[in-house]
Amino acid sequence: MTEQYALEELIDNYQNKDLIKAKVIIDHLVILGKTEQQKILFALNKWEDDFALPVLVYLFHKRPDVVRSNDKLHSAITEKAAANPSILLKNLVKIEPETYKYVELVGVTKLRAAIPRLRQFLTGTSDQKLVIESIRCLGKLKDRQSVEPIGEYLLSTELDLQNTVVQALCIIGDDKAIALLSKAIELKGEKASVVLNLASEIKNSTALEVLNYALNSSDTLIRNKAKAALIESGVDSIPFVSKNLSRKDADLLVHSLNILQEISDEASVKAVRQFVDTSPEGSN
């Protein structure tokens, strides 16, 4: 396929609004060199968004490397998506191989009108890419009504899916999300490791709440990992760990005091002193 032929075909597809044939041209775009690709993409980018955006999203699906290596092209797709929410919503109705890319753009543009459709994807498709992207997007949009259906995927054996679920629940961060993540820690084994690893990386308030909960585990490895992450988080951990000092669990008290002493910040020192001054346990 030559550059001239590809351009002529795309122009004809544009005039006839024939997206199917335009996608065939995109499928063969890799045959052309980078210079020729850029000329074709430049021409495509100037056309009306109702034709150009679906073709560009299809390109994003087929050749994400081409799009991500071209900042102007990537920005153009995002800008077109932000300016045309109706096109995004229209292309979520029917599931196509590139639908997950429209979901990604929904997350980027914060299009909350798409939330009901994204929830449907959690239970209405076996397309794992689409499920993962929908979970990621619902997390970005902090959709609390999606917490329970998202949580169902914590039991998945697919690591990418598990990671996405934990990240989404940590971002949403309501009581139900915290309870689901805490329950996963109680399962121990691989599920607990996934939650702890990501909570240790994310370190927002939800993640710290979950890490603090993990101090209750009877599993030494889980407790030690949680302690290390809380100590590494420093002063941000103090409000969560300090709450443990009012508990009657002797082991939890020891772990919490050790963490606060390791952090050794003015606030942690104050919490330890207050515990020693006011608690019978403190005298020991």
C-alpha positions as a printed NumPy array, in Angstrom:
array([[  0.   ,   0.   ,   0.   ],
       [  1.439,   3.387,  -1.014],
       [  0.985,   6.652,   0.834],
       [ -1.016,   8.117,  -2.048],
       [ -3.336,   5.122,  -2.201],
       [ -3.894,   5.186,   1.565],
       [ -4.743,   8.896,   1.484],
       [ -7.115,   8.516,  -1.455],
       [ -8.878,   5.628,   0.242],
       [ -9.224,   7.512,   3.513],
       [-10.6  ,  10.561,   1.719],
       [-13.15 ,   8.339,  -0.011],
       [-13.996,   6.65 ,   3.322],
       [-14.398,  10.071,   4.944],
       [-16.69 ,  11.348,   2.225],
       [-18.821,   8.209,   2.486],
       [-18.536,   8.03 ,   6.294],
       [-17.332,   4.457,   5.902],
       [-15.592,   3.671,   9.187],
       [-15.221,  -0.02 ,   8.411],
       [-13.079,   0.599,   5.32 ],
       [-11.163,   3.345,   7.143],
       [-10.224,   0.816,   9.803],
       [ -8.848,  -1.478,   7.09 ],
       [ -6.522,   1.346,   5.999],
       [ -5.393,   1.754,   9.609],
       [ -4.721,  -1.996,   9.776],
       [ -2.248,  -1.568,   6.892],
       [ -0.71 ,   1.664,   8.141],
       [  2.211,  -0.216,   9.694],
       [  3.389,  -1.11 ,   6.184],
       [  4.22 ,   2.548,   5.519],
       [  7.234,   4.368,   6.917],
       [  6.972,   6.838,   9.792],
       [  7.025,   9.893,   7.518],
       [  4.181,   8.535,   5.411],
       [  2.262,   7.552,   8.543],
       [  2.544,  11.074,   9.91 ],
       [  1.23 ,  12.631,   6.686],
       [ -1.811,  10.374,   6.731],
       [ -2.47 ,  10.974,  10.417],
       [ -2.094,  14.724,   9.934],
       [ -4.738,  14.643,   7.203],
       [ -7.037,  12.457,   9.297],
       [ -6.706,  14.733,  12.311],
       [ -8.092,  17.706,  10.328],
       [-11.388,  16.002,   9.454],
       [-14.656,  16.186,  11.384],
       [-14.476,  14.563,  14.786],
       [-17.414,  12.206,  14.249],
       [-15.277,  10.397,  11.665],
       [-11.736,  11.214,  12.785],
       [-12.109,  10.282,  16.475],
       [-13.382,   6.705,  15.924],
       [-10.625,   6.082,  13.377],
       [ -7.966,   7.514,  15.702],
       [ -9.274,   5.46 ,  18.624],
       [ -9.066,   2.375,  16.436],
       [ -5.466,   3.317,  15.674],
       [ -4.878,   3.702,  19.426],
       [ -6.178,   0.153,  19.843],
       [ -4.162,  -1.37 ,  17.003],
       [ -0.959,   0.622,  17.398],
       [ -0.703,   2.173,  20.871],
       [  3.042,   2.547,  20.3  ],
       [  2.43 ,   4.887,  17.356],
       [  0.036,   7.037,  19.369],
       [  2.027,   7.15 ,  22.608],
       [  5.255,   8.001,  20.779],
       [  3.587,  11.03 ,  19.19 ],
       [  2.63 ,  13.599,  21.825],
       [  0.69 ,  15.765,  19.382],
       [ -1.371,  12.839,  18.149],
       [ -2.031,  11.584,  21.669],
       [ -3.099,  15.066,  22.756],
       [ -5.323,  15.421,  19.696],
       [ -7.193,  12.225,  20.55 ],
       [ -7.686,  13.352,  24.153],
       [ -8.846,  16.815,  23.094],
       [-11.298,  15.42 ,  20.547],
       [-12.649,  13.038,  23.186],
       [-13.095,  15.848,  25.729],
       [-14.868,  18.   ,  23.14 ],
       [-17.183,  15.209,  22.006],
       [-18.625,  13.276,  24.963],
       [-21.538,  12.162,  22.78 ],
       [-19.122,  10.312,  20.478],
       [-17.608,   8.503,  23.457],
       [-21.029,   7.506,  24.778],
       [-22.186,   6.37 ,  21.334],
       [-19.176,   4.102,  20.969],
       [-19.789,   2.449,  24.334],
       [-23.168,   1.069,  23.25 ],
       [-21.842,  -1.815,  21.176],
       [-18.793,  -3.765,  22.328],
       [-16.01 ,  -3.732,  19.767],
       [-12.34 ,  -4.763,  20.09 ],
       [-11.405,  -1.084,  20.653],
       [-14.171,  -0.313,  23.194],
       [-11.695,  -0.471,  26.087],
       [ -9.896,   2.518,  24.527],
       [-13.091,   4.553,  24.662],
       [-13.363,   3.596,  28.33 ],
       [ -9.797,   4.795,  28.86 ],
       [-10.759,   8.138,  27.303],
       [-13.812,   8.298,  29.578],
       [-11.417,   8.113,  32.527],
       [ -9.116,  10.76 ,  31.083],
       [-11.985,  13.154,  30.355],
       [-13.853,  12.34 ,  33.627],
       [-17.098,  11.654,  31.747],
       [-19.434,  10.63 ,  34.576],
       [-22.357,  10.161,  32.176],
       [-20.677,   6.927,  31.09 ],
       [-20.73 ,   5.374,  34.591],
       [-23.954,   3.337,  34.145],
       [-22.561,   1.72 ,  30.985],
       [-19.212,   0.995,  32.652],
       [-21.009,  -0.775,  35.487],
       [-22.724,  -2.985,  32.908],
       [-19.339,  -3.985,  31.51 ],
       [-18.378,  -5.457,  34.905],
       [-20.957,  -8.207,  34.571],
       [-21.905,  -8.2  ,  30.894],
       [-18.716,  -9.124,  29.061],
       [-15.913, -11.68 ,  29.11 ],
       [-13.518,  -9.203,  27.459],
       [-10.868,  -8.891,  30.176],
       [ -9.282,  -5.762,  28.68 ],
       [-12.66 ,  -4.069,  28.791],
       [-13.367,  -5.226,  32.348],
       [ -9.958,  -4.058,  33.584],
       [-10.27 ,  -0.655,  31.919],
       [-13.823,  -0.239,  33.233],
       [-12.693,  -0.991,  36.791],
       [ -9.773,   1.414,  36.436],
       [-12.086,   4.108,  35.083],
       [-14.737,   3.652,  37.767],
       [-11.951,   3.977,  40.325],
       [-10.763,   7.244,  38.778],
       [-14.348,   8.508,  38.83 ],
       [-14.664,   7.393,  42.489],
       [-17.992,   5.687,  41.833],
       [-19.067,   4.288,  45.195],
       [-21.956,   2.321,  43.738],
       [-19.414,   0.226,  41.841],
       [-17.502,  -0.9  ,  44.938],
       [-19.295,  -4.225,  45.404],
       [-19.193,  -5.385,  41.751],
       [-15.558,  -4.313,  41.563],
       [-14.855,  -6.22 ,  44.773],
       [-16.156,  -9.426,  43.19 ],
       [-13.011,  -9.469,  41.076],
       [-10.746,  -9.651,  44.131],
       [-11.217, -13.407,  43.888],
       [ -9.822, -13.472,  40.346],
       [ -6.659, -15.464,  39.703],
       [ -5.479, -12.926,  37.09 ],
       [ -2.805, -10.702,  38.634],
       [ -3.446,  -7.699,  36.351],
       [ -7.113,  -7.802,  37.26 ],
       [ -6.378,  -8.136,  40.982],
       [ -3.976,  -5.183,  40.847],
       [ -6.517,  -3.001,  39.052],
       [ -9.22 ,  -3.895,  41.576],
       [ -7.037,  -3.022,  44.559],
       [ -5.973,   0.274,  42.987],
       [ -9.578,   1.204,  42.191],
       [-10.816,   0.361,  45.696],
       [ -7.978,   2.351,  47.256],
       [ -8.92 ,   5.377,  45.15 ],
       [-12.654,   5.123,  45.903],
       [-11.796,   4.624,  49.556],
       [-15.201,   4.458,  51.241],
       [-16.005,   2.136,  54.151],
       [-17.135,  -0.678,  51.853],
       [-13.905,  -0.476,  49.857],
       [-11.814,  -0.609,  53.034],
       [-13.853,  -3.586,  54.302],
       [-13.308,  -5.508,  51.051],
       [ -9.565,  -4.864,  51.075],
       [ -9.355,  -5.839,  54.73 ],
       [-11.254,  -9.045,  54.004],
       [ -8.736,  -9.879,  51.271],
       [ -5.947,  -9.58 ,  53.833],
       [ -7.789, -12.051,  56.06 ],
       [ -7.619, -14.573,  53.205],
       [ -3.821, -14.471,  53.576],
       [ -1.632, -15.981,  50.87 ],
       [ -1.451, -14.405,  47.405],
       [ -4.551, -12.221,  47.806],
       [ -3.152, -10.602,  50.932],
       [  0.22 , -10.08 ,  49.235],
       [ -1.38 ,  -8.296,  46.283],
       [ -3.279,  -5.94 ,  48.591],
       [ -0.282,  -5.253,  50.817],
       [  2.093,  -4.679,  47.909],
       [ -0.172,  -2.14 ,  46.233],
       [ -1.236,  -0.474,  49.487],
       [  2.469,  -0.061,  50.273],
       [  2.928,   1.722,  46.947],
       [ -0.239,   3.838,  46.944],
       [ -0.038,   5.031,  50.559],
       [ -3.158,   7.195,  50.468],
       [ -5.521,   7.269,  53.461],
       [ -7.371,   4.132,  52.354],
       [ -4.139,   2.221,  51.807],
       [ -2.821,   3.284,  55.214],
       [ -6.086,   2.22 ,  56.856],
       [ -5.743,  -1.211,  55.272],
       [ -2.073,  -1.516,  56.219],
       [ -2.949,  -0.611,  59.784],
       [ -5.681,  -3.267,  59.767],
       [ -3.079,  -5.821,  58.637],
       [ -1.305,  -5.383,  61.99 ],
       [ -4.119,  -7.538,  63.429],
       [ -3.158, -10.499,  61.25 ],
       [ -1.991, -13.709,  62.854],
       [  0.389, -14.14 ,  59.922],
       [  3.854, -12.876,  60.883],
       [  4.836, -12.112,  57.289],
       [  1.726,  -9.999,  56.735],
       [  2.244,  -8.094,  59.993],
       [  5.923,  -7.44 ,  59.267],
       [  5.185,  -6.216,  55.76 ],
       [  2.475,  -3.902,  57.057],
       [  4.757,  -2.58 ,  59.802],
       [  7.547,  -1.863,  57.328],
       [  5.168,  -0.005,  54.998],
       [  3.672,   2.055,  57.827],
       [  7.122,   3.002,  59.122],
       [  8.21 ,   3.956,  55.593],
       [  5.117,   6.137,  55.239],
       [  6.311,   8.141,  58.223],
       [  4.136,  10.916,  59.649],
       [  1.187,  10.015,  57.398],
       [  0.837,   6.737,  59.309],
       [  0.706,   8.3  ,  62.751],
       [ -3.077,   9.079,  62.919],
       [ -3.911,   5.493,  61.913],
       [ -1.415,   3.72 ,  64.168],
       [ -2.159,   6.006,  67.126],
       [ -5.774,   4.794,  67.16 ],
       [ -4.48 ,   1.337,  68.06 ],
       [ -3.218,   2.598,  71.405],
       [ -6.767,   2.616,  72.771],
       [ -7.211,  -1.075,  71.956],
       [ -6.837,  -3.849,  74.537],
       [ -4.942,  -6.22 ,  72.24 ],
       [ -1.463,  -6.529,  73.8  ],
       [  0.237,  -7.698,  70.585],
       [ -1.314,  -4.873,  68.58 ],
       [ -0.17 ,  -2.375,  71.204],
       [  3.425,  -3.63 ,  70.983],
       [  3.457,  -3.483,  67.177],
       [  1.918,  -0.004,  67.169],
       [  4.315,   1.387,  69.76 ],
       [  7.267,  -0.043,  67.822],
       [  6.063,   1.658,  64.648],
       [  5.574,   5.012,  66.374],
       [  9.01 ,   4.786,  67.976],
       [ 10.59 ,   3.956,  64.602],
       [  8.915,   6.933,  62.954],
       [ 10.274,   9.087,  65.756],
       [  8.444,  12.236,  64.733],
       [  7.252,  14.822,  67.23 ],
       [  3.648,  13.646,  66.755],
       [  4.544,   9.968,  67.21 ],
       [  6.636,  10.709,  70.301],
       [  3.7  ,  12.681,  71.727],
       [  1.33 ,   9.751,  71.107],
       [  3.686,   7.32 ,  72.857],
       [  4.145,   9.632,  75.841],
       [  0.417,  10.146,  76.175],
       [ -0.087,   6.381,  76.134],
       [  2.58 ,   5.869,  78.822],
       [  1.101,   8.641,  81.004],
       [ -2.522,   7.567,  80.797],
       [ -2.59 ,   3.785,  80.358],
       [ -1.984,   1.047,  82.909],
       [ -0.294,  -0.845,  80.075],
       [  2.093,   2.068,  79.645],
       [  3.662,   1.506,  83.058],
       [  4.848,  -1.89 ,  81.82 ]])
